[in-house]
Amino acid sequence: MKPLLSGLALALSLACAPALADDAVSTEARALHERILTLDSHLDTPSFFGRDGWDILQRNDTPPTASQVDLPKMIEGGLDGGLWVIYTGQRGRTPEDDRAARDAGLVRLVEIRELLAAHPDTFELALTADDAPRIRDAGKRVVYISIENASPLSADPSLLALYHRLGVRVLGLVHTSNNDFADSASTPPEWNGLSDKGRALVAEANRLGIVLDQSHASDAVFDQLIALSKAPIILSHTGADAIHEHPRNIDDARIRTLAEHGGVILVNSLGSYLIDTGATPAYQNDLRALYERFGGRANLSEANYAEFDRLRGELDAKHGLKKATLDDYFAHILHIIEVAGPEHVGFGADWDGGGGVVGLEDVSDLPKITARLLEAGYTDAQIEAMWSGNLLRVIREAQAVAEQDVAKAR
């Protein structure tokens, strides 16, 4: 079913009309939000799992353990779970760097599994699409595991099978620098898309039933994933290039191609991907120097996070960086829905990885999204599809492809 307004009329009406007063969530919207299954496709919160003093069962609001996701915020915001990320910063690409990345990825995987073991009555690992509603109905939070940046596999790509056995169901190939598998959207091309090693990894992910995630990869990687993958792909946390031109965002033509091939784009809320924040070359130089002061982005230690965040806040204020708002976020959401259709859209706000905007500060604010979608005329079924159904469909289809391959082999 189409929304009550056409996309263009809807965009114009929302641009001219004031937002809901203080983004108040109506009783109807809150009831819908609590009733439907809600998943976010990019939770970087596992970066806190090994940090002293952080407890997922408690509200964490004070640095250095302040996080946008914890159980109290999930309950308040009606978030049932999502994709919990194994993130590995891109180091160099020497054998020593590859081994360090391998170890970092495995440590993060163990930390996620330890969380599940420590709180079996609160969190449960999801392995199939059908697991998510079952886990939610049992009163627990859903934990799918994803990989952001395949560099932990550089030393030994066959480790992907181990990750799969231990619960990984989504694989993002690259982060902000090129790696052995693929070109990043943020650096000049090296492979013109996928390397031979990357193409082999795509085939292995299809064989295992792991969903491929194009976020952070170049446009050429997108085109090649569409051509090569036997299963639909996702963009787990990406914005619209038509709203704000940025290498990390995607153009309308590719959004349509993604939809035509059954994929899903899940919309990012990281401010610099939503608007021009005024990050001048001088600011970028100062930020680069700040990272170097702490040994580089990939080597930033958890012990230094609080100090780094404080200094970066001072740097942002010094340069007068503009902050994105919930209105800016919704400009991307509504445009992408118009281009892709509500059957191919979801939400991956990059929580605890840089996401969050003024008015959508942490996951306790998530009912505001449902309220705005209702105000925009989308149906209950469309809203639930965007919150979880579309993502679960891709997980189901990726696993069906793997099962078909096994059947053929037999």
mmCIF file of C-alpha atoms in Angstrom:
data_model
loop_
_atom_site.group_PDB
_atom_site.id
_atom_site.type_symbol
_atom_site.label_atom_id
_atom_site.label_comp_id
_atom_site.label_asym_id
_atom_site.label_seq_id
_atom_site.Cartn_x
_atom_site.Cartn_y
_atom_site.Cartn_z
ATOM 1 C CA MET A 1 0.000 0.000 0.000
ATOM 2 C CA LYS A 2 1.235 3.489 -0.818
ATOM 3 C CA PRO A 3 1.451 6.220 1.814
ATOM 4 C CA LEU A 4 -1.473 8.614 1.889
ATOM 5 C CA LEU A 5 0.528 11.367 0.205
ATOM 6 C CA SER A 6 2.706 11.115 -2.869
ATOM 7 C CA GLY A 7 6.421 11.382 -2.142
ATOM 8 C CA LEU A 8 6.820 14.871 -3.561
ATOM 9 C CA ALA A 9 3.671 16.190 -1.893
ATOM 10 C CA LEU A 10 4.724 14.552 1.332
ATOM 11 C CA ALA A 11 8.176 16.125 1.271
ATOM 12 C CA LEU A 12 6.746 19.557 0.518
ATOM 13 C CA SER A 13 4.098 19.290 3.213
ATOM 14 C CA LEU A 14 6.619 18.258 5.853
ATOM 15 C CA ALA A 15 9.043 20.976 4.787
ATOM 16 C CA CYS A 16 6.340 23.616 5.221
ATOM 17 C CA ALA A 17 4.718 22.226 8.358
ATOM 18 C CA PRO A 18 6.215 22.489 11.834
ATOM 19 C CA ALA A 19 7.499 19.345 13.489
ATOM 20 C CA LEU A 20 5.422 17.764 16.209
ATOM 21 C CA ALA A 21 5.591 19.942 19.310
ATOM 22 C CA ASP A 22 8.790 18.859 21.051
ATOM 23 C CA ASP A 23 8.374 15.719 18.934
ATOM 24 C CA ALA A 24 5.791 14.531 21.416
ATOM 25 C CA VAL A 25 4.866 10.897 20.800
ATOM 26 C CA SER A 26 1.131 10.293 20.698
ATOM 27 C CA THR A 27 -0.510 7.439 22.541
ATOM 28 C CA GLU A 28 -1.254 5.829 19.175
ATOM 29 C CA ALA A 29 2.353 6.072 18.028
ATOM 30 C CA ARG A 30 3.711 4.759 21.322
ATOM 31 C CA ALA A 31 1.308 1.808 21.249
ATOM 32 C CA LEU A 32 2.325 0.956 17.688
ATOM 33 C CA HIS A 33 6.006 1.289 18.494
ATOM 34 C CA GLU A 34 5.681 -1.070 21.454
ATOM 35 C CA ARG A 35 3.610 -3.555 19.450
ATOM 36 C CA ILE A 36 5.887 -3.955 16.435
ATOM 37 C CA LEU A 37 9.304 -5.620 16.274
ATOM 38 C CA THR A 38 12.006 -2.934 16.197
ATOM 39 C CA LEU A 39 15.593 -3.604 15.109
ATOM 40 C CA ASP A 40 18.480 -1.270 14.362
ATOM 41 C CA SER A 41 21.005 -2.565 11.862
ATOM 42 C CA HIS A 42 24.149 -0.909 13.226
ATOM 43 C CA LEU A 43 24.811 -0.959 16.962
ATOM 44 C CA ASP A 44 28.479 -0.195 17.685
ATOM 45 C CA THR A 45 27.811 -0.661 21.406
ATOM 46 C CA PRO A 46 30.067 -3.771 21.678
ATOM 47 C CA SER A 47 32.961 -1.284 21.780
ATOM 48 C CA PHE A 48 31.862 -0.709 25.404
ATOM 49 C CA PHE A 49 31.631 -4.366 26.380
ATOM 50 C CA GLY A 50 35.206 -4.633 27.654
ATOM 51 C CA ARG A 51 35.293 -1.198 29.256
ATOM 52 C CA ASP A 52 35.669 -0.999 33.033
ATOM 53 C CA GLY A 53 32.621 0.426 34.767
ATOM 54 C CA TRP A 54 30.208 -0.065 31.872
ATOM 55 C CA ASP A 55 27.180 -2.270 32.529
ATOM 56 C CA ILE A 56 24.575 -2.941 29.840
ATOM 57 C CA LEU A 57 21.915 -3.521 32.520
ATOM 58 C CA GLN A 58 22.399 -0.007 33.910
ATOM 59 C CA ARG A 59 21.849 3.417 32.384
ATOM 60 C CA ASN A 60 25.238 4.734 31.237
ATOM 61 C CA ASP A 61 25.172 8.519 30.919
ATOM 62 C CA THR A 62 28.503 9.688 32.341
ATOM 63 C CA PRO A 63 31.806 9.664 30.391
ATOM 64 C CA PRO A 64 33.882 7.619 29.859
ATOM 65 C CA THR A 65 31.126 5.006 30.016
ATOM 66 C CA ALA A 66 28.352 7.097 28.440
ATOM 67 C CA SER A 67 26.672 5.069 25.708
ATOM 68 C CA GLN A 68 23.648 5.580 23.484
ATOM 69 C CA VAL A 69 22.523 1.983 23.964
ATOM 70 C CA ASP A 70 21.979 0.070 27.189
ATOM 71 C CA LEU A 71 19.069 -1.968 28.514
ATOM 72 C CA PRO A 72 17.240 0.919 30.267
ATOM 73 C CA LYS A 73 17.438 3.052 27.114
ATOM 74 C CA MET A 74 16.320 0.106 24.967
ATOM 75 C CA ILE A 75 13.293 -0.403 27.212
ATOM 76 C CA GLU A 76 12.467 3.311 27.245
ATOM 77 C CA GLY A 77 12.854 3.575 23.483
ATOM 78 C CA GLY A 78 11.175 0.286 22.637
ATOM 79 C CA LEU A 79 14.208 -1.125 20.809
ATOM 80 C CA ASP A 80 14.001 -4.907 20.610
ATOM 81 C CA GLY A 81 17.558 -5.392 19.354
ATOM 82 C CA GLY A 82 19.454 -5.406 16.115
ATOM 83 C CA LEU A 83 22.833 -6.043 14.558
ATOM 84 C CA TRP A 84 25.584 -5.776 17.177
ATOM 85 C CA VAL A 85 28.837 -4.903 15.448
ATOM 86 C CA ILE A 86 32.307 -6.401 15.489
ATOM 87 C CA TYR A 87 34.184 -3.274 14.419
ATOM 88 C CA THR A 88 37.896 -3.334 13.643
ATOM 89 C CA GLY A 89 39.725 -0.126 12.765
ATOM 90 C CA GLN A 90 41.794 -0.346 9.581
ATOM 91 C CA ARG A 91 45.445 -0.640 10.529
ATOM 92 C CA GLY A 92 48.201 -1.093 7.993
ATOM 93 C CA ARG A 93 48.328 -4.208 5.842
ATOM 94 C CA THR A 94 51.533 -5.888 6.888
ATOM 95 C CA PRO A 95 51.404 -9.464 8.184
ATOM 96 C CA GLU A 96 51.719 -8.051 11.709
ATOM 97 C CA ASP A 97 48.783 -5.680 11.104
ATOM 98 C CA ASP A 98 46.709 -8.536 9.696
ATOM 99 C CA ARG A 99 47.346 -10.657 12.777
ATOM 100 C CA ALA A 100 46.487 -7.751 15.068
ATOM 101 C CA ALA A 101 43.215 -7.214 13.173
ATOM 102 C CA ARG A 102 42.473 -10.952 13.336
ATOM 103 C CA ASP A 103 42.928 -10.951 17.090
ATOM 104 C CA ALA A 104 40.911 -7.747 17.606
ATOM 105 C CA GLY A 105 37.959 -9.166 15.688
ATOM 106 C CA LEU A 106 37.980 -12.413 17.623
ATOM 107 C CA VAL A 107 38.246 -10.588 20.964
ATOM 108 C CA ARG A 108 35.181 -8.494 20.117
ATOM 109 C CA LEU A 109 33.270 -11.616 19.059
ATOM 110 C CA VAL A 110 34.141 -13.262 22.372
ATOM 111 C CA GLU A 111 32.972 -10.156 24.254
ATOM 112 C CA ILE A 112 29.584 -10.334 22.519
ATOM 113 C CA ARG A 113 29.280 -14.032 23.310
ATOM 114 C CA GLU A 114 30.279 -13.336 26.924
ATOM 115 C CA LEU A 115 27.480 -10.752 27.192
ATOM 116 C CA LEU A 116 25.009 -13.356 25.957
ATOM 117 C CA ALA A 117 26.314 -15.938 28.422
ATOM 118 C CA ALA A 118 26.191 -13.483 31.328
ATOM 119 C CA HIS A 119 22.596 -12.366 30.672
ATOM 120 C CA PRO A 120 20.694 -15.315 29.146
ATOM 121 C CA ASP A 121 17.369 -14.081 30.493
ATOM 122 C CA THR A 122 17.797 -10.652 28.900
ATOM 123 C CA PHE A 123 19.652 -11.111 25.602
ATOM 124 C CA GLU A 124 19.633 -13.985 23.117
ATOM 125 C CA LEU A 125 21.625 -14.716 19.986
ATOM 126 C CA ALA A 126 19.582 -14.723 16.772
ATOM 127 C CA LEU A 127 20.752 -16.958 13.938
ATOM 128 C CA THR A 128 17.764 -16.961 11.574
ATOM 129 C CA ALA A 129 15.085 -14.471 10.568
ATOM 130 C CA ASP A 130 12.492 -16.377 12.588
ATOM 131 C CA ASP A 131 14.564 -16.083 15.762
ATOM 132 C CA ALA A 132 13.948 -12.347 16.140
ATOM 133 C CA PRO A 133 10.169 -12.408 16.773
ATOM 134 C CA ARG A 134 10.529 -15.524 18.924
ATOM 135 C CA ILE A 135 13.168 -13.859 21.116
ATOM 136 C CA ARG A 136 11.138 -10.679 21.378
ATOM 137 C CA ASP A 137 7.984 -12.621 22.333
ATOM 138 C CA ALA A 138 10.024 -14.332 25.078
ATOM 139 C CA GLY A 139 10.709 -10.906 26.597
ATOM 140 C CA LYS A 140 14.373 -10.758 25.611
ATOM 141 C CA ARG A 141 16.483 -8.498 23.361
ATOM 142 C CA VAL A 142 17.601 -9.718 19.965
ATOM 143 C CA VAL A 143 21.319 -10.027 19.199
ATOM 144 C CA TYR A 144 22.341 -10.564 15.601
ATOM 145 C CA ILE A 145 26.107 -10.245 15.091
ATOM 146 C CA SER A 146 27.653 -8.367 12.170
ATOM 147 C CA ILE A 147 31.179 -7.541 11.051
ATOM 148 C CA GLU A 148 32.144 -4.001 10.046
ATOM 149 C CA ASN A 149 35.396 -4.147 8.061
ATOM 150 C CA ALA A 150 36.632 -7.535 6.892
ATOM 151 C CA SER A 151 40.246 -6.803 7.850
ATOM 152 C CA PRO A 152 40.150 -9.460 10.627
ATOM 153 C CA LEU A 153 39.873 -11.960 7.767
ATOM 154 C CA SER A 154 42.883 -10.694 5.801
ATOM 155 C CA ALA A 155 45.333 -13.111 7.412
ATOM 156 C CA ASP A 156 42.976 -16.041 6.913
ATOM 157 C CA PRO A 157 39.687 -15.567 4.983
ATOM 158 C CA SER A 158 38.604 -19.080 5.975
ATOM 159 C CA LEU A 159 37.929 -17.641 9.435
ATOM 160 C CA LEU A 160 34.602 -16.416 8.031
ATOM 161 C CA ALA A 161 33.267 -19.955 8.479
ATOM 162 C CA LEU A 162 34.258 -19.842 12.159
ATOM 163 C CA TYR A 163 32.598 -16.446 12.591
ATOM 164 C CA HIS A 164 29.467 -17.900 11.007
ATOM 165 C CA ARG A 165 29.436 -20.887 13.351
ATOM 166 C CA LEU A 166 29.743 -18.485 16.279
ATOM 167 C CA GLY A 167 26.841 -16.345 15.143
ATOM 168 C CA VAL A 168 27.862 -13.786 12.519
ATOM 169 C CA ARG A 169 25.107 -13.212 9.973
ATOM 170 C CA VAL A 170 26.143 -9.938 8.251
ATOM 171 C CA LEU A 171 29.494 -8.935 6.716
ATOM 172 C CA GLY A 172 30.620 -5.412 5.809
ATOM 173 C CA LEU A 173 33.685 -5.612 3.588
ATOM 174 C CA VAL A 174 35.545 -2.394 4.313
ATOM 175 C CA HIS A 175 35.669 0.725 6.502
ATOM 176 C CA THR A 176 37.233 4.145 5.869
ATOM 177 C CA SER A 177 40.382 2.864 4.123
ATOM 178 C CA ASN A 178 40.913 0.326 1.383
ATOM 179 C CA ASN A 179 41.743 -3.171 2.570
ATOM 180 C CA ASP A 180 42.712 -6.453 0.919
ATOM 181 C CA PHE A 181 39.122 -7.129 -0.165
ATOM 182 C CA ALA A 182 37.595 -3.892 -1.411
ATOM 183 C CA ASP A 183 37.848 -0.161 -2.000
ATOM 184 C CA SER A 184 36.468 2.233 0.591
ATOM 185 C CA ALA A 185 34.215 5.138 -0.355
ATOM 186 C CA SER A 186 36.552 7.392 1.620
ATOM 187 C CA THR A 187 39.860 6.782 -0.156
ATOM 188 C CA PRO A 188 41.115 6.731 -3.789
ATOM 189 C CA PRO A 189 40.430 3.387 -5.506
ATOM 190 C CA GLU A 190 42.982 0.624 -5.408
ATOM 191 C CA TRP A 191 41.032 -2.328 -6.801
ATOM 192 C CA ASN A 192 38.373 -0.476 -8.810
ATOM 193 C CA GLY A 193 35.843 -2.219 -6.625
ATOM 194 C CA LEU A 194 36.528 -5.705 -5.292
ATOM 195 C CA SER A 195 39.885 -7.462 -5.364
ATOM 196 C CA ASP A 196 40.085 -11.109 -6.406
ATOM 197 C CA LYS A 197 40.282 -11.906 -2.698
ATOM 198 C CA GLY A 198 37.140 -9.824 -2.184
ATOM 199 C CA ARG A 199 35.243 -11.650 -4.915
ATOM 200 C CA ALA A 200 36.139 -14.957 -3.277
ATOM 201 C CA LEU A 201 34.897 -13.609 0.060
ATOM 202 C CA VAL A 202 31.581 -12.603 -1.536
ATOM 203 C CA ALA A 203 31.149 -16.148 -2.839
ATOM 204 C CA GLU A 204 31.973 -17.593 0.581
ATOM 205 C CA ALA A 205 29.466 -15.299 2.296
ATOM 206 C CA ASN A 206 26.779 -16.460 -0.142
ATOM 207 C CA ARG A 207 27.726 -20.091 0.519
ATOM 208 C CA LEU A 208 27.381 -19.592 4.267
ATOM 209 C CA GLY A 209 24.183 -17.541 4.103
ATOM 210 C CA ILE A 210 25.828 -14.360 5.434
ATOM 211 C CA VAL A 211 24.250 -11.082 4.276
ATOM 212 C CA LEU A 212 26.672 -8.740 2.498
ATOM 213 C CA ASP A 213 26.748 -5.110 3.649
ATOM 214 C CA GLN A 214 27.942 -2.387 1.230
ATOM 215 C CA SER A 215 28.084 0.523 3.703
ATOM 216 C CA HIS A 216 31.499 2.259 3.664
ATOM 217 C CA ALA A 217 32.405 0.649 0.323
ATOM 218 C CA SER A 218 32.833 2.477 -2.979
ATOM 219 C CA ASP A 219 30.181 2.788 -5.668
ATOM 220 C CA ALA A 220 32.144 0.305 -7.774
ATOM 221 C CA VAL A 221 31.908 -2.231 -4.946
ATOM 222 C CA PHE A 222 28.140 -1.660 -4.862
ATOM 223 C CA ASP A 223 27.859 -2.352 -8.585
ATOM 224 C CA GLN A 224 29.952 -5.513 -8.316
ATOM 225 C CA LEU A 225 28.086 -6.821 -5.280
ATOM 226 C CA ILE A 226 24.805 -6.400 -7.147
ATOM 227 C CA ALA A 227 26.272 -8.337 -10.074
ATOM 228 C CA LEU A 228 27.985 -11.065 -8.060
ATOM 229 C CA SER A 229 25.887 -11.768 -4.995
ATOM 230 C CA LYS A 230 23.299 -14.504 -5.334
ATOM 231 C CA ALA A 231 21.368 -12.976 -2.427
ATOM 232 C CA PRO A 232 20.114 -9.428 -1.845
ATOM 233 C CA ILE A 233 22.518 -7.082 -0.077
ATOM 234 C CA ILE A 234 22.008 -4.375 2.525
ATOM 235 C CA LEU A 235 23.475 -0.964 3.247
ATOM 236 C CA SER A 236 23.421 -1.137 7.032
ATOM 237 C CA HIS A 237 24.010 2.573 7.754
ATOM 238 C CA THR A 238 23.945 4.876 4.719
ATOM 239 C CA GLY A 239 22.336 8.170 3.683
ATOM 240 C CA ALA A 240 21.040 9.750 0.472
ATOM 241 C CA ASP A 241 23.514 11.480 -1.806
ATOM 242 C CA ALA A 242 20.675 13.538 -3.279
ATOM 243 C CA ILE A 243 20.057 15.172 0.103
ATOM 244 C CA HIS A 244 23.697 15.654 1.073
ATOM 245 C CA GLU A 245 26.443 14.764 -1.369
ATOM 246 C CA HIS A 246 29.035 12.731 0.496
ATOM 247 C CA PRO A 247 31.236 9.787 -0.544
ATOM 248 C CA ARG A 248 29.589 7.653 2.165
ATOM 249 C CA ASN A 249 26.096 8.250 0.782
ATOM 250 C CA ILE A 250 24.456 6.617 -2.218
ATOM 251 C CA ASP A 251 22.836 8.075 -5.301
ATOM 252 C CA ASP A 252 19.217 7.569 -6.341
ATOM 253 C CA ALA A 253 20.031 5.357 -9.321
ATOM 254 C CA ARG A 254 21.817 2.861 -7.089
ATOM 255 C CA ILE A 255 19.045 3.038 -4.482
ATOM 256 C CA ARG A 256 16.606 1.998 -7.220
ATOM 257 C CA THR A 257 18.963 -0.774 -8.331
ATOM 258 C CA LEU A 258 19.209 -1.998 -4.752
ATOM 259 C CA ALA A 259 15.422 -2.169 -4.506
ATOM 260 C CA GLU A 260 15.117 -3.924 -7.868
ATOM 261 C CA HIS A 261 17.436 -6.634 -6.540
ATOM 262 C CA GLY A 262 15.542 -7.036 -3.282
ATOM 263 C CA GLY A 263 18.025 -5.209 -1.055
ATOM 264 C CA VAL A 264 17.486 -2.829 1.844
ATOM 265 C CA ILE A 265 19.058 0.523 2.735
ATOM 266 C CA LEU A 266 19.033 1.329 6.444
ATOM 267 C CA VAL A 267 19.397 5.030 7.114
ATOM 268 C CA ASN A 268 22.358 6.441 9.052
ATOM 269 C CA SER A 269 22.037 9.310 11.541
ATOM 270 C CA LEU A 270 25.685 10.392 11.678
ATOM 271 C CA GLY A 271 25.580 14.172 11.320
ATOM 272 C CA SER A 272 28.355 14.734 8.784
ATOM 273 C CA TYR A 273 26.633 12.295 6.407
ATOM 274 C CA LEU A 274 23.333 14.175 6.737
ATOM 275 C CA ILE A 275 24.353 17.823 6.296
ATOM 276 C CA ASP A 276 27.301 20.076 5.553
ATOM 277 C CA THR A 277 28.569 20.588 9.092
ATOM 278 C CA GLY A 278 31.112 23.191 8.009
ATOM 279 C CA ALA A 279 34.093 20.885 8.394
ATOM 280 C CA THR A 280 36.703 22.989 6.582
ATOM 281 C CA PRO A 281 40.133 21.718 5.483
ATOM 282 C CA ALA A 282 41.544 23.504 8.539
ATOM 283 C CA TYR A 283 39.204 21.524 10.764
ATOM 284 C CA GLN A 284 40.123 18.270 9.017
ATOM 285 C CA ASN A 285 43.821 19.014 9.541
ATOM 286 C CA ASP A 286 43.246 19.698 13.229
ATOM 287 C CA LEU A 287 41.184 16.518 13.580
ATOM 288 C CA ARG A 288 43.868 14.490 11.830
ATOM 289 C CA ALA A 289 46.456 15.910 14.226
ATOM 290 C CA LEU A 290 44.237 15.014 17.168
ATOM 291 C CA TYR A 291 43.985 11.410 16.011
ATOM 292 C CA GLU A 292 47.733 11.271 15.496
ATOM 293 C CA ARG A 293 48.223 12.539 19.034
ATOM 294 C CA PHE A 294 46.503 9.349 20.214
ATOM 295 C CA GLY A 295 48.344 7.040 17.825
ATOM 296 C CA GLY A 296 45.885 7.146 14.919
ATOM 297 C CA ARG A 297 42.206 6.267 14.580
ATOM 298 C CA ALA A 298 42.752 2.506 14.482
ATOM 299 C CA ASN A 299 45.019 2.588 17.546
ATOM 300 C CA LEU A 300 42.865 4.802 19.770
ATOM 301 C CA SER A 301 42.690 2.898 23.045
ATOM 302 C CA GLU A 302 39.615 2.640 25.207
ATOM 303 C CA ALA A 303 41.549 4.235 28.069
ATOM 304 C CA ASN A 304 41.839 7.411 25.989
ATOM 305 C CA TYR A 305 38.253 7.611 24.702
ATOM 306 C CA ALA A 306 37.045 10.115 27.299
ATOM 307 C CA GLU A 307 39.969 12.489 26.779
ATOM 308 C CA PHE A 308 39.703 12.180 23.012
ATOM 309 C CA ASP A 309 35.968 12.910 23.088
ATOM 310 C CA ARG A 310 36.542 15.965 25.283
ATOM 311 C CA LEU A 311 39.232 17.347 22.979
ATOM 312 C CA ARG A 312 37.187 16.647 19.881
ATOM 313 C CA GLY A 313 34.234 18.488 21.411
ATOM 314 C CA GLU A 314 36.489 21.483 22.013
ATOM 315 C CA LEU A 315 37.737 21.239 18.429
ATOM 316 C CA ASP A 316 34.203 21.134 17.043
ATOM 317 C CA ALA A 317 33.253 24.185 19.096
ATOM 318 C CA LYS A 318 36.376 26.069 18.022
ATOM 319 C CA HIS A 319 35.541 25.551 14.350
ATOM 320 C CA GLY A 320 31.815 26.162 14.832
ATOM 321 C CA LEU A 321 30.667 22.828 13.444
ATOM 322 C CA LYS A 322 26.938 22.634 12.818
ATOM 323 C CA LYS A 323 24.941 19.814 14.390
ATOM 324 C CA ALA A 324 22.382 17.830 12.390
ATOM 325 C CA THR A 325 18.827 17.580 13.718
ATOM 326 C CA LEU A 326 15.992 15.089 13.584
ATOM 327 C CA ASP A 327 14.546 17.133 10.716
ATOM 328 C CA ASP A 328 17.796 16.615 8.783
ATOM 329 C CA TYR A 329 17.648 12.900 9.485
ATOM 330 C CA PHE A 330 14.064 12.712 8.293
ATOM 331 C CA ALA A 331 14.927 14.502 5.070
ATOM 332 C CA HIS A 332 17.108 11.480 4.223
ATOM 333 C CA ILE A 333 14.552 8.963 5.479
ATOM 334 C CA LEU A 334 11.644 10.394 3.472
ATOM 335 C CA HIS A 335 13.705 10.788 0.314
ATOM 336 C CA ILE A 336 14.986 7.225 0.485
ATOM 337 C CA ILE A 337 11.477 5.867 1.102
ATOM 338 C CA GLU A 338 10.258 7.781 -1.947
ATOM 339 C CA VAL A 339 13.041 6.393 -4.147
ATOM 340 C CA ALA A 340 13.263 2.806 -2.880
ATOM 341 C CA GLY A 341 9.748 2.232 -1.570
ATOM 342 C CA PRO A 342 8.985 1.361 2.063
ATOM 343 C CA GLU A 343 9.667 -2.322 1.321
ATOM 344 C CA HIS A 344 13.391 -1.568 0.951
ATOM 345 C CA VAL A 345 14.116 0.856 3.804
ATOM 346 C CA GLY A 346 15.109 0.470 7.439
ATOM 347 C CA PHE A 347 17.037 2.175 10.220
ATOM 348 C CA GLY A 348 20.721 1.791 11.045
ATOM 349 C CA ALA A 349 21.515 4.910 13.021
ATOM 350 C CA ASP A 350 25.160 4.095 13.852
ATOM 351 C CA TRP A 351 24.527 4.202 17.590
ATOM 352 C CA ASP A 352 27.715 4.424 19.655
ATOM 353 C CA GLY A 353 29.622 4.809 16.408
ATOM 354 C CA GLY A 354 29.027 8.507 15.806
ATOM 355 C CA GLY A 355 25.293 8.478 15.137
ATOM 356 C CA GLY A 356 22.635 10.532 16.817
ATOM 357 C CA VAL A 357 21.319 14.023 16.076
ATOM 358 C CA VAL A 358 19.713 16.852 17.997
ATOM 359 C CA GLY A 359 16.285 15.462 18.916
ATOM 360 C CA LEU A 360 17.401 11.852 18.516
ATOM 361 C CA GLU A 361 20.176 11.616 21.056
ATOM 362 C CA ASP A 362 20.064 7.920 21.924
ATOM 363 C CA VAL A 363 17.803 4.912 21.485
ATOM 364 C CA SER A 364 15.361 6.141 24.124
ATOM 365 C CA ASP A 365 14.200 8.644 21.460
ATOM 366 C CA LEU A 366 13.291 6.032 18.842
ATOM 367 C CA PRO A 367 9.484 6.315 19.225
ATOM 368 C CA LYS A 368 9.826 9.758 17.588
ATOM 369 C CA ILE A 369 10.630 7.994 14.314
ATOM 370 C CA THR A 370 7.461 5.923 14.476
ATOM 371 C CA ALA A 371 5.430 9.011 15.394
ATOM 372 C CA ARG A 372 6.764 10.946 12.403
ATOM 373 C CA LEU A 373 6.149 8.055 10.018
ATOM 374 C CA LEU A 374 2.547 7.855 11.217
ATOM 375 C CA GLU A 375 2.191 11.613 10.760
ATOM 376 C CA ALA A 376 3.548 11.162 7.229
ATOM 377 C CA GLY A 377 0.768 8.720 6.388
ATOM 378 C CA TYR A 378 2.565 5.386 6.397
ATOM 379 C CA THR A 379 0.586 2.359 7.506
ATOM 380 C CA ASP A 380 1.279 0.216 10.542
ATOM 381 C CA ALA A 381 2.422 -2.620 8.290
ATOM 382 C CA GLN A 382 4.797 -0.375 6.330
ATOM 383 C CA ILE A 383 6.289 1.024 9.526
ATOM 384 C CA GLU A 384 6.896 -2.437 10.974
ATOM 385 C CA ALA A 385 8.486 -3.521 7.685
ATOM 386 C CA MET A 386 10.875 -0.589 7.913
ATOM 387 C CA TRP A 387 11.661 -1.302 11.549
ATOM 388 C CA SER A 388 12.396 -5.005 11.078
ATOM 389 C CA GLY A 389 10.527 -6.875 8.354
ATOM 390 C CA ASN A 390 12.648 -5.722 5.429
ATOM 391 C CA LEU A 391 15.918 -6.600 7.142
ATOM 392 C CA LEU A 392 14.607 -9.990 8.248
ATOM 393 C CA ARG A 393 13.483 -10.740 4.699
ATOM 394 C CA VAL A 394 17.048 -10.258 3.414
ATOM 395 C CA ILE A 395 18.463 -12.458 6.185
ATOM 396 C CA ARG A 396 15.921 -15.116 5.248
ATOM 397 C CA GLU A 397 16.724 -14.870 1.528
ATOM 398 C CA ALA A 398 20.487 -15.057 2.100
ATOM 399 C CA GLN A 399 20.045 -18.230 4.123
ATOM 400 C CA ALA A 400 17.727 -19.678 1.472
ATOM 401 C CA VAL A 401 20.427 -19.135 -1.147
ATOM 402 C CA ALA A 402 22.913 -21.041 1.005
ATOM 403 C CA GLU A 403 20.464 -23.872 1.536
ATOM 404 C CA GLN A 404 19.791 -24.101 -2.210
ATOM 405 C CA ASP A 405 23.519 -24.328 -2.886
ATOM 406 C CA VAL A 406 23.839 -27.152 -0.366
ATOM 407 C CA ALA A 407 20.911 -28.966 -1.988
ATOM 408 C CA LYS A 408 22.483 -28.626 -5.434
ATOM 409 C CA ALA A 409 25.805 -29.925 -4.160
ATOM 410 C CA ARG A 410 24.071 -33.006 -2.776
#
